[in-house]
Amino acid sequence: MGVKAMPPTRIETPQEFFDFVVIPDVRDFRMGPDLRRAYHACTSLLSLRDWVYRKHRGRPWSDAGRSMNPFTSKAALQAALEQIDDQFSVITDVANASKHMVLEPGRGRTNLYGAANTETRSRGALGTVAIGEAAIGESITEVWVKIDDRYVHVDVSIDRAFGVWQRLMEENSW
C-alpha cells in the first residue's frame, strides 16, 4: 500500500484519487485507529465510488474475472459494490453519518442511526489480545459502530472495502 513519492498538484482521475487520497487515509487509519481517521477512511472509500461512476459509467467492468453489468447510476454502482462485499453498506453509512450527524430515515444502507453510534474501544494488557497483536502491557484501539443490537468492527469494514477497491482499480484499469 505505497503512495507515489510526489503528490500531484491536481487530482483528476479515479486512480489518482485512490493513490493520493484513499491510500493515505486508509494507511493513516491503520497506523492509529480513531474516530477522525475512521471517518476520513470511510468518506474516501465512499467518495471513490463517485469518482469511478463519473469516469466509467455505462462501461463494461469485471470483478475477479466475472463480468458485471455496466452501472448507469451511483445507486447501481453502490448496489454492485454491496453485492461484492456487504461491508460497503457499513462504509457508506459511517461516511454519511459523519457528514450529517444523523441519517434520515430511509437514507441509510443499514439501520445505523448516526455518528453517535460510532465509538472507539481499547483492549489489551496481558492475556486479552493475541500474541504479537500488541506489545506486552499495551492496548490496541478499534473502531466499532452499533447497528440495531449488534456491533460491527469498522476496522474490518475498511480493510474489506479497501481490498475490493484495490482489486477493482487494478483489474479494470480505473
Short mmCIF file of N, CA and C in Angstrom, two decimals:
data_model
loop_
_atom_site.label_atom_id
_atom_site.label_comp_id
_atom_site.label_asym_id
_atom_site.label_seq_id
_atom_site.Cartn_x
_atom_site.Cartn_y
_atom_site.Cartn_z
N MET A 1 0.85 -1.18 0.00
CA MET A 1 0.00 0.00 0.00
C MET A 1 0.89 1.23 0.00
N GLY A 2 1.71 1.38 -1.03
CA GLY A 2 2.61 2.52 -1.10
C GLY A 2 2.02 3.66 -1.90
N VAL A 3 2.39 4.86 -1.51
CA VAL A 3 1.94 6.06 -2.21
C VAL A 3 3.10 6.57 -3.04
N LYS A 4 2.81 7.07 -4.22
CA LYS A 4 3.84 7.64 -5.07
C LYS A 4 4.51 8.80 -4.33
N ALA A 5 5.79 9.04 -4.62
CA ALA A 5 6.59 10.00 -3.86
C ALA A 5 6.06 11.43 -3.90
N MET A 6 5.77 11.94 -5.08
CA MET A 6 5.34 13.34 -5.19
C MET A 6 3.84 13.42 -5.41
N PRO A 7 3.11 14.01 -4.48
CA PRO A 7 1.68 14.17 -4.72
C PRO A 7 1.45 15.13 -5.89
N PRO A 8 0.41 14.89 -6.65
CA PRO A 8 0.15 15.76 -7.79
C PRO A 8 -0.37 17.12 -7.33
N THR A 9 -0.27 18.08 -8.22
CA THR A 9 -0.83 19.40 -7.92
C THR A 9 -2.33 19.41 -8.18
N ARG A 10 -2.81 18.40 -8.93
CA ARG A 10 -4.25 18.24 -9.18
C ARG A 10 -4.56 16.75 -9.17
N ILE A 11 -5.77 16.44 -8.78
CA ILE A 11 -6.25 15.06 -8.82
C ILE A 11 -7.42 15.05 -9.79
N GLU A 12 -7.26 14.28 -10.88
CA GLU A 12 -8.25 14.33 -11.96
C GLU A 12 -8.87 12.99 -12.32
N THR A 13 -8.31 11.90 -11.84
CA THR A 13 -8.81 10.58 -12.22
C THR A 13 -9.11 9.75 -10.98
N PRO A 14 -9.95 8.71 -11.14
CA PRO A 14 -10.19 7.82 -10.01
C PRO A 14 -8.90 7.18 -9.49
N GLN A 15 -7.97 6.84 -10.38
CA GLN A 15 -6.71 6.23 -9.94
C GLN A 15 -5.91 7.21 -9.09
N GLU A 16 -5.86 8.47 -9.50
CA GLU A 16 -5.15 9.48 -8.70
C GLU A 16 -5.85 9.68 -7.35
N PHE A 17 -7.17 9.69 -7.35
CA PHE A 17 -7.90 9.83 -6.09
C PHE A 17 -7.60 8.64 -5.18
N PHE A 18 -7.57 7.45 -5.75
CA PHE A 18 -7.24 6.25 -4.98
C PHE A 18 -5.83 6.35 -4.40
N ASP A 19 -4.87 6.70 -5.27
CA ASP A 19 -3.46 6.75 -4.85
C ASP A 19 -3.17 7.84 -3.83
N PHE A 20 -3.75 9.01 -4.02
CA PHE A 20 -3.34 10.17 -3.23
C PHE A 20 -4.34 10.59 -2.15
N VAL A 21 -5.51 9.98 -2.11
CA VAL A 21 -6.48 10.29 -1.06
C VAL A 21 -6.85 9.01 -0.30
N VAL A 22 -7.34 8.01 -1.01
CA VAL A 22 -7.81 6.79 -0.34
C VAL A 22 -6.67 6.07 0.37
N ILE A 23 -5.60 5.79 -0.35
CA ILE A 23 -4.49 5.05 0.27
C ILE A 23 -3.95 5.77 1.50
N PRO A 24 -3.65 7.07 1.43
CA PRO A 24 -3.16 7.73 2.65
C PRO A 24 -4.17 7.73 3.80
N ASP A 25 -5.45 7.90 3.49
CA ASP A 25 -6.46 7.89 4.56
C ASP A 25 -6.56 6.52 5.23
N VAL A 26 -6.55 5.46 4.42
CA VAL A 26 -6.63 4.11 4.99
C VAL A 26 -5.34 3.79 5.75
N ARG A 27 -4.20 4.16 5.19
CA ARG A 27 -2.92 3.93 5.88
C ARG A 27 -2.89 4.65 7.23
N ASP A 28 -3.32 5.92 7.24
CA ASP A 28 -3.35 6.68 8.50
C ASP A 28 -4.26 6.00 9.52
N PHE A 29 -5.41 5.53 9.07
CA PHE A 29 -6.33 4.84 9.97
C PHE A 29 -5.69 3.59 10.56
N ARG A 30 -5.04 2.81 9.72
CA ARG A 30 -4.40 1.58 10.20
C ARG A 30 -3.28 1.86 11.19
N MET A 31 -2.60 2.99 11.01
CA MET A 31 -1.48 3.33 11.91
C MET A 31 -1.97 3.76 13.29
N GLY A 32 -3.16 4.28 13.37
CA GLY A 32 -3.68 4.73 14.66
C GLY A 32 -5.17 4.91 14.61
N PRO A 33 -5.93 3.81 14.70
CA PRO A 33 -7.38 3.91 14.58
C PRO A 33 -7.99 4.86 15.61
N ASP A 34 -8.75 5.82 15.13
CA ASP A 34 -9.55 6.70 15.98
C ASP A 34 -10.73 7.16 15.15
N LEU A 35 -11.64 7.91 15.76
CA LEU A 35 -12.86 8.30 15.05
C LEU A 35 -12.58 9.18 13.84
N ARG A 36 -11.70 10.17 14.00
CA ARG A 36 -11.41 11.07 12.88
C ARG A 36 -10.86 10.29 11.69
N ARG A 37 -9.91 9.43 11.96
CA ARG A 37 -9.31 8.64 10.88
C ARG A 37 -10.31 7.65 10.28
N ALA A 38 -11.18 7.10 11.11
CA ALA A 38 -12.21 6.20 10.59
C ALA A 38 -13.16 6.95 9.67
N TYR A 39 -13.58 8.15 10.10
CA TYR A 39 -14.47 8.95 9.26
C TYR A 39 -13.79 9.31 7.94
N HIS A 40 -12.52 9.70 7.99
CA HIS A 40 -11.79 10.04 6.77
C HIS A 40 -11.67 8.83 5.84
N ALA A 41 -11.29 7.68 6.39
CA ALA A 41 -11.13 6.49 5.56
C ALA A 41 -12.46 6.09 4.93
N CYS A 42 -13.54 6.08 5.72
CA CYS A 42 -14.86 5.71 5.17
C CYS A 42 -15.32 6.71 4.12
N THR A 43 -15.10 8.00 4.37
CA THR A 43 -15.52 9.03 3.41
C THR A 43 -14.73 8.90 2.11
N SER A 44 -13.44 8.63 2.20
CA SER A 44 -12.62 8.45 1.00
C SER A 44 -13.07 7.23 0.21
N LEU A 45 -13.31 6.12 0.92
CA LEU A 45 -13.75 4.90 0.25
C LEU A 45 -15.10 5.10 -0.43
N LEU A 46 -16.01 5.86 0.20
CA LEU A 46 -17.30 6.16 -0.42
C LEU A 46 -17.13 7.13 -1.59
N SER A 47 -16.31 8.14 -1.43
CA SER A 47 -16.13 9.14 -2.49
C SER A 47 -15.52 8.53 -3.74
N LEU A 48 -14.69 7.51 -3.57
CA LEU A 48 -14.11 6.85 -4.75
C LEU A 48 -15.21 6.30 -5.64
N ARG A 49 -16.30 5.85 -5.04
CA ARG A 49 -17.45 5.39 -5.84
C ARG A 49 -17.92 6.48 -6.80
N ASP A 50 -18.00 7.71 -6.31
CA ASP A 50 -18.46 8.82 -7.15
C ASP A 50 -17.47 9.12 -8.27
N TRP A 51 -16.18 9.05 -7.96
CA TRP A 51 -15.15 9.28 -8.99
C TRP A 51 -15.24 8.21 -10.07
N VAL A 52 -15.36 6.94 -9.66
CA VAL A 52 -15.45 5.84 -10.62
C VAL A 52 -16.72 5.98 -11.44
N TYR A 53 -17.83 6.31 -10.80
CA TYR A 53 -19.09 6.48 -11.52
C TYR A 53 -18.96 7.56 -12.59
N ARG A 54 -18.44 8.72 -12.22
CA ARG A 54 -18.34 9.84 -13.18
C ARG A 54 -17.47 9.49 -14.38
N LYS A 55 -16.41 8.76 -14.16
CA LYS A 55 -15.45 8.48 -15.23
C LYS A 55 -15.80 7.24 -16.04
N HIS A 56 -16.46 6.25 -15.43
CA HIS A 56 -16.62 4.95 -16.09
C HIS A 56 -18.06 4.46 -16.22
N ARG A 57 -19.05 5.32 -15.97
CA ARG A 57 -20.44 4.87 -16.05
C ARG A 57 -20.76 4.36 -17.45
N GLY A 58 -21.57 3.32 -17.47
CA GLY A 58 -22.03 2.73 -18.73
C GLY A 58 -21.01 1.84 -19.42
N ARG A 59 -19.83 1.70 -18.85
CA ARG A 59 -18.78 0.89 -19.49
C ARG A 59 -18.74 -0.52 -18.87
N PRO A 60 -18.28 -1.48 -19.66
CA PRO A 60 -18.13 -2.83 -19.12
C PRO A 60 -17.06 -2.85 -18.02
N TRP A 61 -17.25 -3.72 -17.05
CA TRP A 61 -16.27 -3.89 -15.99
C TRP A 61 -16.38 -5.29 -15.43
N SER A 62 -15.44 -5.66 -14.59
CA SER A 62 -15.45 -7.01 -14.03
C SER A 62 -14.95 -7.00 -12.60
N ASP A 63 -15.28 -8.06 -11.90
CA ASP A 63 -14.78 -8.28 -10.54
C ASP A 63 -14.30 -9.71 -10.45
N ALA A 64 -13.03 -9.88 -10.14
CA ALA A 64 -12.41 -11.21 -10.01
C ALA A 64 -12.68 -12.05 -11.26
N GLY A 65 -12.59 -11.41 -12.43
CA GLY A 65 -12.77 -12.10 -13.70
C GLY A 65 -14.22 -12.30 -14.10
N ARG A 66 -15.15 -11.91 -13.24
CA ARG A 66 -16.59 -12.07 -13.53
C ARG A 66 -17.12 -10.79 -14.14
N SER A 67 -17.74 -10.89 -15.29
CA SER A 67 -18.31 -9.73 -15.96
C SER A 67 -19.47 -9.16 -15.14
N MET A 68 -19.46 -7.85 -14.96
CA MET A 68 -20.50 -7.17 -14.18
C MET A 68 -21.33 -6.29 -15.12
N ASN A 69 -22.58 -6.04 -14.76
CA ASN A 69 -23.43 -5.15 -15.55
C ASN A 69 -22.87 -3.73 -15.48
N PRO A 70 -22.81 -3.04 -16.62
CA PRO A 70 -22.38 -1.64 -16.58
C PRO A 70 -23.30 -0.84 -15.65
N PHE A 71 -22.72 0.03 -14.85
CA PHE A 71 -23.52 0.84 -13.93
C PHE A 71 -23.91 2.13 -14.63
N THR A 72 -25.18 2.49 -14.51
CA THR A 72 -25.69 3.71 -15.15
C THR A 72 -26.12 4.76 -14.13
N SER A 73 -25.96 4.43 -12.85
CA SER A 73 -26.27 5.38 -11.79
C SER A 73 -25.36 5.08 -10.60
N LYS A 74 -25.22 6.07 -9.71
CA LYS A 74 -24.45 5.83 -8.49
C LYS A 74 -25.11 4.73 -7.67
N ALA A 75 -26.44 4.72 -7.66
CA ALA A 75 -27.16 3.70 -6.89
C ALA A 75 -26.86 2.30 -7.43
N ALA A 76 -26.75 2.17 -8.75
CA ALA A 76 -26.44 0.87 -9.35
C ALA A 76 -25.02 0.43 -8.99
N LEU A 77 -24.08 1.37 -9.00
CA LEU A 77 -22.71 1.03 -8.60
C LEU A 77 -22.67 0.68 -7.12
N GLN A 78 -23.38 1.44 -6.29
CA GLN A 78 -23.44 1.14 -4.85
C GLN A 78 -23.99 -0.26 -4.63
N ALA A 79 -25.07 -0.60 -5.32
CA ALA A 79 -25.67 -1.94 -5.17
C ALA A 79 -24.68 -3.03 -5.60
N ALA A 80 -23.95 -2.78 -6.68
CA ALA A 80 -22.96 -3.76 -7.15
C ALA A 80 -21.84 -3.93 -6.13
N LEU A 81 -21.38 -2.82 -5.55
CA LEU A 81 -20.33 -2.90 -4.53
C LEU A 81 -20.81 -3.68 -3.31
N GLU A 82 -22.05 -3.43 -2.90
CA GLU A 82 -22.61 -4.14 -1.75
C GLU A 82 -22.81 -5.62 -2.05
N GLN A 83 -23.05 -5.93 -3.32
CA GLN A 83 -23.19 -7.33 -3.71
C GLN A 83 -21.82 -8.02 -3.66
N ILE A 84 -20.77 -7.30 -4.02
CA ILE A 84 -19.41 -7.84 -3.95
C ILE A 84 -19.02 -8.05 -2.49
N ASP A 85 -19.28 -7.06 -1.66
CA ASP A 85 -18.98 -7.17 -0.22
C ASP A 85 -19.96 -6.29 0.55
N ASP A 86 -20.73 -6.90 1.43
CA ASP A 86 -21.76 -6.15 2.16
C ASP A 86 -21.19 -5.10 3.11
N GLN A 87 -19.89 -5.10 3.34
CA GLN A 87 -19.29 -4.08 4.21
C GLN A 87 -19.34 -2.69 3.58
N PHE A 88 -19.58 -2.61 2.27
CA PHE A 88 -19.74 -1.29 1.64
C PHE A 88 -20.94 -0.55 2.22
N SER A 89 -21.95 -1.27 2.69
CA SER A 89 -23.10 -0.59 3.31
C SER A 89 -22.69 0.06 4.62
N VAL A 90 -21.83 -0.59 5.38
CA VAL A 90 -21.33 -0.01 6.64
C VAL A 90 -20.47 1.21 6.34
N ILE A 91 -19.55 1.09 5.39
CA ILE A 91 -18.68 2.20 4.99
C ILE A 91 -19.52 3.41 4.59
N THR A 92 -20.53 3.18 3.77
CA THR A 92 -21.39 4.26 3.28
C THR A 92 -22.12 4.94 4.43
N ASP A 93 -22.67 4.16 5.33
CA ASP A 93 -23.42 4.77 6.44
C ASP A 93 -22.52 5.49 7.43
N VAL A 94 -21.35 4.96 7.72
CA VAL A 94 -20.43 5.67 8.62
C VAL A 94 -19.99 6.98 7.97
N ALA A 95 -19.68 6.96 6.67
CA ALA A 95 -19.28 8.19 5.98
C ALA A 95 -20.40 9.22 6.00
N ASN A 96 -21.61 8.81 5.67
CA ASN A 96 -22.74 9.75 5.65
C ASN A 96 -23.11 10.23 7.05
N ALA A 97 -23.01 9.35 8.04
CA ALA A 97 -23.30 9.77 9.42
C ALA A 97 -22.27 10.79 9.89
N SER A 98 -21.02 10.64 9.45
CA SER A 98 -20.01 11.61 9.86
C SER A 98 -20.25 12.97 9.22
N LYS A 99 -20.89 12.98 8.06
CA LYS A 99 -21.21 14.25 7.38
C LYS A 99 -22.47 14.90 7.93
N HIS A 100 -23.48 14.09 8.22
CA HIS A 100 -24.81 14.62 8.54
C HIS A 100 -25.21 14.44 10.00
N MET A 101 -24.37 13.82 10.81
CA MET A 101 -24.60 13.52 12.21
C MET A 101 -25.65 12.43 12.41
N VAL A 102 -26.81 12.58 11.79
CA VAL A 102 -27.89 11.60 11.89
C VAL A 102 -28.35 11.28 10.48
N LEU A 103 -28.59 10.00 10.22
CA LEU A 103 -29.08 9.60 8.90
C LEU A 103 -30.60 9.72 8.86
N GLU A 104 -31.08 10.35 7.82
CA GLU A 104 -32.53 10.48 7.64
C GLU A 104 -33.14 9.09 7.46
N PRO A 105 -34.34 8.87 8.00
CA PRO A 105 -34.99 7.57 7.81
C PRO A 105 -35.08 7.22 6.32
N GLY A 106 -34.71 6.00 6.00
CA GLY A 106 -34.76 5.55 4.62
C GLY A 106 -33.53 5.89 3.81
N ARG A 107 -32.65 6.73 4.34
CA ARG A 107 -31.44 7.11 3.61
C ARG A 107 -30.31 6.11 3.80
N GLY A 108 -30.26 5.46 4.95
CA GLY A 108 -29.15 4.57 5.26
C GLY A 108 -29.20 3.27 4.49
N ARG A 109 -28.04 2.66 4.36
CA ARG A 109 -27.93 1.34 3.74
C ARG A 109 -28.12 0.26 4.81
N THR A 110 -27.91 0.65 6.07
CA THR A 110 -28.11 -0.23 7.22
C THR A 110 -29.08 0.49 8.15
N ASN A 111 -29.24 0.00 9.34
CA ASN A 111 -30.08 0.69 10.33
C ASN A 111 -29.26 1.55 11.28
N LEU A 112 -28.10 1.99 10.84
CA LEU A 112 -27.28 2.89 11.65
C LEU A 112 -28.04 4.19 11.86
N TYR A 113 -28.10 4.64 13.10
CA TYR A 113 -28.83 5.88 13.41
C TYR A 113 -28.01 7.10 13.05
N GLY A 114 -26.78 7.15 13.50
CA GLY A 114 -25.98 8.34 13.25
C GLY A 114 -24.58 8.21 13.81
N ALA A 115 -23.85 9.32 13.76
CA ALA A 115 -22.45 9.35 14.17
C ALA A 115 -22.26 8.94 15.62
N ALA A 116 -23.24 9.21 16.46
CA ALA A 116 -23.11 8.86 17.88
C ALA A 116 -23.02 7.36 18.09
N ASN A 117 -23.39 6.57 17.10
CA ASN A 117 -23.31 5.12 17.21
C ASN A 117 -21.92 4.58 16.88
N THR A 118 -20.99 5.46 16.51
CA THR A 118 -19.63 5.04 16.20
C THR A 118 -18.75 5.36 17.40
N GLU A 119 -17.94 4.40 17.81
CA GLU A 119 -17.13 4.60 19.01
C GLU A 119 -15.81 3.86 18.91
N THR A 120 -14.85 4.28 19.72
CA THR A 120 -13.59 3.54 19.82
C THR A 120 -13.61 2.72 21.10
N ARG A 121 -12.89 1.62 21.04
CA ARG A 121 -12.73 0.76 22.21
C ARG A 121 -11.27 0.34 22.26
N SER A 122 -10.73 0.31 23.45
CA SER A 122 -9.37 -0.19 23.63
C SER A 122 -9.44 -1.53 24.33
N ARG A 123 -8.58 -2.40 23.90
CA ARG A 123 -8.45 -3.68 24.60
C ARG A 123 -6.97 -4.01 24.62
N GLY A 124 -6.60 -4.73 25.60
CA GLY A 124 -5.20 -5.07 25.70
C GLY A 124 -4.83 -5.55 27.07
N ALA A 125 -3.59 -5.40 27.37
CA ALA A 125 -2.98 -5.90 28.59
C ALA A 125 -2.80 -7.41 28.47
N LEU A 126 -2.07 -7.94 29.34
CA LEU A 126 -1.66 -9.34 29.28
C LEU A 126 -2.85 -10.29 29.20
N GLY A 127 -2.84 -11.13 28.17
CA GLY A 127 -3.84 -12.17 28.06
C GLY A 127 -5.12 -11.79 27.35
N THR A 128 -5.28 -10.52 26.94
CA THR A 128 -6.56 -10.14 26.31
C THR A 128 -6.45 -9.93 24.81
N VAL A 129 -5.23 -9.93 24.27
CA VAL A 129 -5.06 -9.84 22.82
C VAL A 129 -4.16 -10.99 22.38
N ALA A 130 -4.22 -11.31 21.11
CA ALA A 130 -3.40 -12.39 20.58
C ALA A 130 -1.92 -12.02 20.64
N ILE A 131 -1.08 -13.02 20.73
CA ILE A 131 0.37 -12.78 20.76
C ILE A 131 0.77 -12.05 19.49
N GLY A 132 1.54 -10.97 19.66
CA GLY A 132 2.01 -10.18 18.52
C GLY A 132 1.06 -9.08 18.10
N GLU A 133 -0.14 -9.04 18.64
CA GLU A 133 -1.11 -8.02 18.26
C GLU A 133 -0.80 -6.69 18.92
N ALA A 134 -0.23 -6.72 20.11
CA ALA A 134 0.18 -5.51 20.82
C ALA A 134 1.35 -5.88 21.72
N ALA A 135 2.16 -4.88 22.05
CA ALA A 135 3.27 -5.12 22.98
C ALA A 135 2.70 -5.50 24.34
N ILE A 136 3.48 -6.26 25.09
CA ILE A 136 3.04 -6.69 26.43
C ILE A 136 2.68 -5.46 27.26
N GLY A 137 1.50 -5.49 27.82
CA GLY A 137 1.03 -4.40 28.67
C GLY A 137 0.40 -3.24 27.92
N GLU A 138 0.46 -3.26 26.59
CA GLU A 138 -0.16 -2.18 25.81
C GLU A 138 -1.51 -2.62 25.28
N SER A 139 -2.31 -1.65 24.91
CA SER A 139 -3.63 -1.95 24.38
C SER A 139 -3.68 -1.59 22.90
N ILE A 140 -4.71 -2.09 22.23
CA ILE A 140 -4.96 -1.68 20.85
C ILE A 140 -6.33 -1.00 20.82
N THR A 141 -6.46 -0.06 19.91
CA THR A 141 -7.72 0.67 19.77
C THR A 141 -8.42 0.19 18.52
N GLU A 142 -9.72 -0.02 18.62
CA GLU A 142 -10.55 -0.44 17.50
C GLU A 142 -11.75 0.49 17.40
N VAL A 143 -12.29 0.61 16.20
CA VAL A 143 -13.48 1.43 15.99
C VAL A 143 -14.66 0.50 15.70
N TRP A 144 -15.76 0.75 16.39
CA TRP A 144 -16.97 -0.06 16.27
C TRP A 144 -18.15 0.84 15.99
N VAL A 145 -19.15 0.29 15.31
CA VAL A 145 -20.39 1.02 15.09
C VAL A 145 -21.55 0.12 15.50
N LYS A 146 -22.52 0.72 16.18
CA LYS A 146 -23.69 -0.05 16.62
C LYS A 146 -24.78 0.08 15.56
N ILE A 147 -25.21 -1.06 15.05
CA ILE A 147 -26.29 -1.12 14.07
C ILE A 147 -27.32 -2.10 14.64
N ASP A 148 -28.51 -1.59 14.88
CA ASP A 148 -29.54 -2.36 15.59
C ASP A 148 -28.96 -2.78 16.94
N ASP A 149 -28.97 -4.06 17.23
CA ASP A 149 -28.47 -4.54 18.52
C ASP A 149 -27.10 -5.20 18.41
N ARG A 150 -26.40 -4.97 17.32
CA ARG A 150 -25.09 -5.60 17.16
C ARG A 150 -24.02 -4.54 16.89
N TYR A 151 -22.80 -4.89 17.18
CA TYR A 151 -21.67 -4.01 16.92
C TYR A 151 -20.88 -4.55 15.73
N VAL A 152 -20.52 -3.66 14.82
CA VAL A 152 -19.75 -4.02 13.64
C VAL A 152 -18.37 -3.39 13.79
N HIS A 153 -17.36 -4.17 13.51
CA HIS A 153 -15.97 -3.74 13.62
C HIS A 153 -15.62 -2.92 12.36
N VAL A 154 -15.55 -1.60 12.50
CA VAL A 154 -15.30 -0.71 11.36
C VAL A 154 -13.93 -0.97 10.76
N ASP A 155 -12.96 -1.36 11.58
CA ASP A 155 -11.62 -1.69 11.06
C ASP A 155 -11.73 -2.76 9.97
N VAL A 156 -12.54 -3.78 10.23
CA VAL A 156 -12.73 -4.86 9.26
C VAL A 156 -13.45 -4.34 8.02
N SER A 157 -14.46 -3.51 8.21
CA SER A 157 -15.20 -2.94 7.07
C SER A 157 -14.27 -2.14 6.17
N ILE A 158 -13.41 -1.31 6.77
CA ILE A 158 -12.46 -0.50 6.00
C ILE A 158 -11.49 -1.40 5.24
N ASP A 159 -10.93 -2.40 5.91
CA ASP A 159 -9.99 -3.30 5.24
C ASP A 159 -10.63 -4.05 4.08
N ARG A 160 -11.85 -4.52 4.28
CA ARG A 160 -12.51 -5.28 3.22
C ARG A 160 -12.87 -4.39 2.04
N ALA A 161 -13.43 -3.20 2.30
CA ALA A 161 -13.78 -2.29 1.20
C ALA A 161 -12.52 -1.84 0.46
N PHE A 162 -11.46 -1.54 1.19
CA PHE A 162 -10.21 -1.15 0.56
C PHE A 162 -9.69 -2.27 -0.34
N GLY A 163 -9.73 -3.50 0.14
CA GLY A 163 -9.27 -4.63 -0.66
C GLY A 163 -10.07 -4.80 -1.95
N VAL A 164 -11.37 -4.61 -1.86
CA VAL A 164 -12.21 -4.70 -3.08
C VAL A 164 -11.83 -3.58 -4.04
N TRP A 165 -11.72 -2.34 -3.54
CA TRP A 165 -11.35 -1.23 -4.42
C TRP A 165 -9.99 -1.47 -5.06
N GLN A 166 -9.05 -1.96 -4.28
CA GLN A 166 -7.71 -2.22 -4.81
C GLN A 166 -7.79 -3.20 -5.98
N ARG A 167 -8.54 -4.27 -5.80
CA ARG A 167 -8.71 -5.27 -6.85
C ARG A 167 -9.42 -4.68 -8.07
N LEU A 168 -10.52 -3.94 -7.84
CA LEU A 168 -11.27 -3.36 -8.95
C LEU A 168 -10.46 -2.34 -9.73
N MET A 169 -9.70 -1.51 -9.02
CA MET A 169 -8.89 -0.49 -9.69
C MET A 169 -7.87 -1.14 -10.61
N GLU A 170 -7.23 -2.20 -10.12
CA GLU A 170 -6.21 -2.88 -10.92
C GLU A 170 -6.84 -3.66 -12.07
N GLU A 171 -7.87 -4.43 -11.77
CA GLU A 171 -8.48 -5.30 -12.78
C GLU A 171 -9.11 -4.51 -13.92
N ASN A 172 -9.70 -3.37 -13.61
CA ASN A 172 -10.42 -2.59 -14.63
C ASN A 172 -9.63 -1.40 -15.16
N SER A 173 -8.41 -1.23 -14.68
CA SER A 173 -7.56 -0.10 -15.08
C SER A 173 -8.29 1.23 -14.89
N TRP A 174 -8.96 1.34 -13.76
CA TRP A 174 -9.68 2.58 -13.45
C TRP A 174 -8.69 3.61 -12.95
#
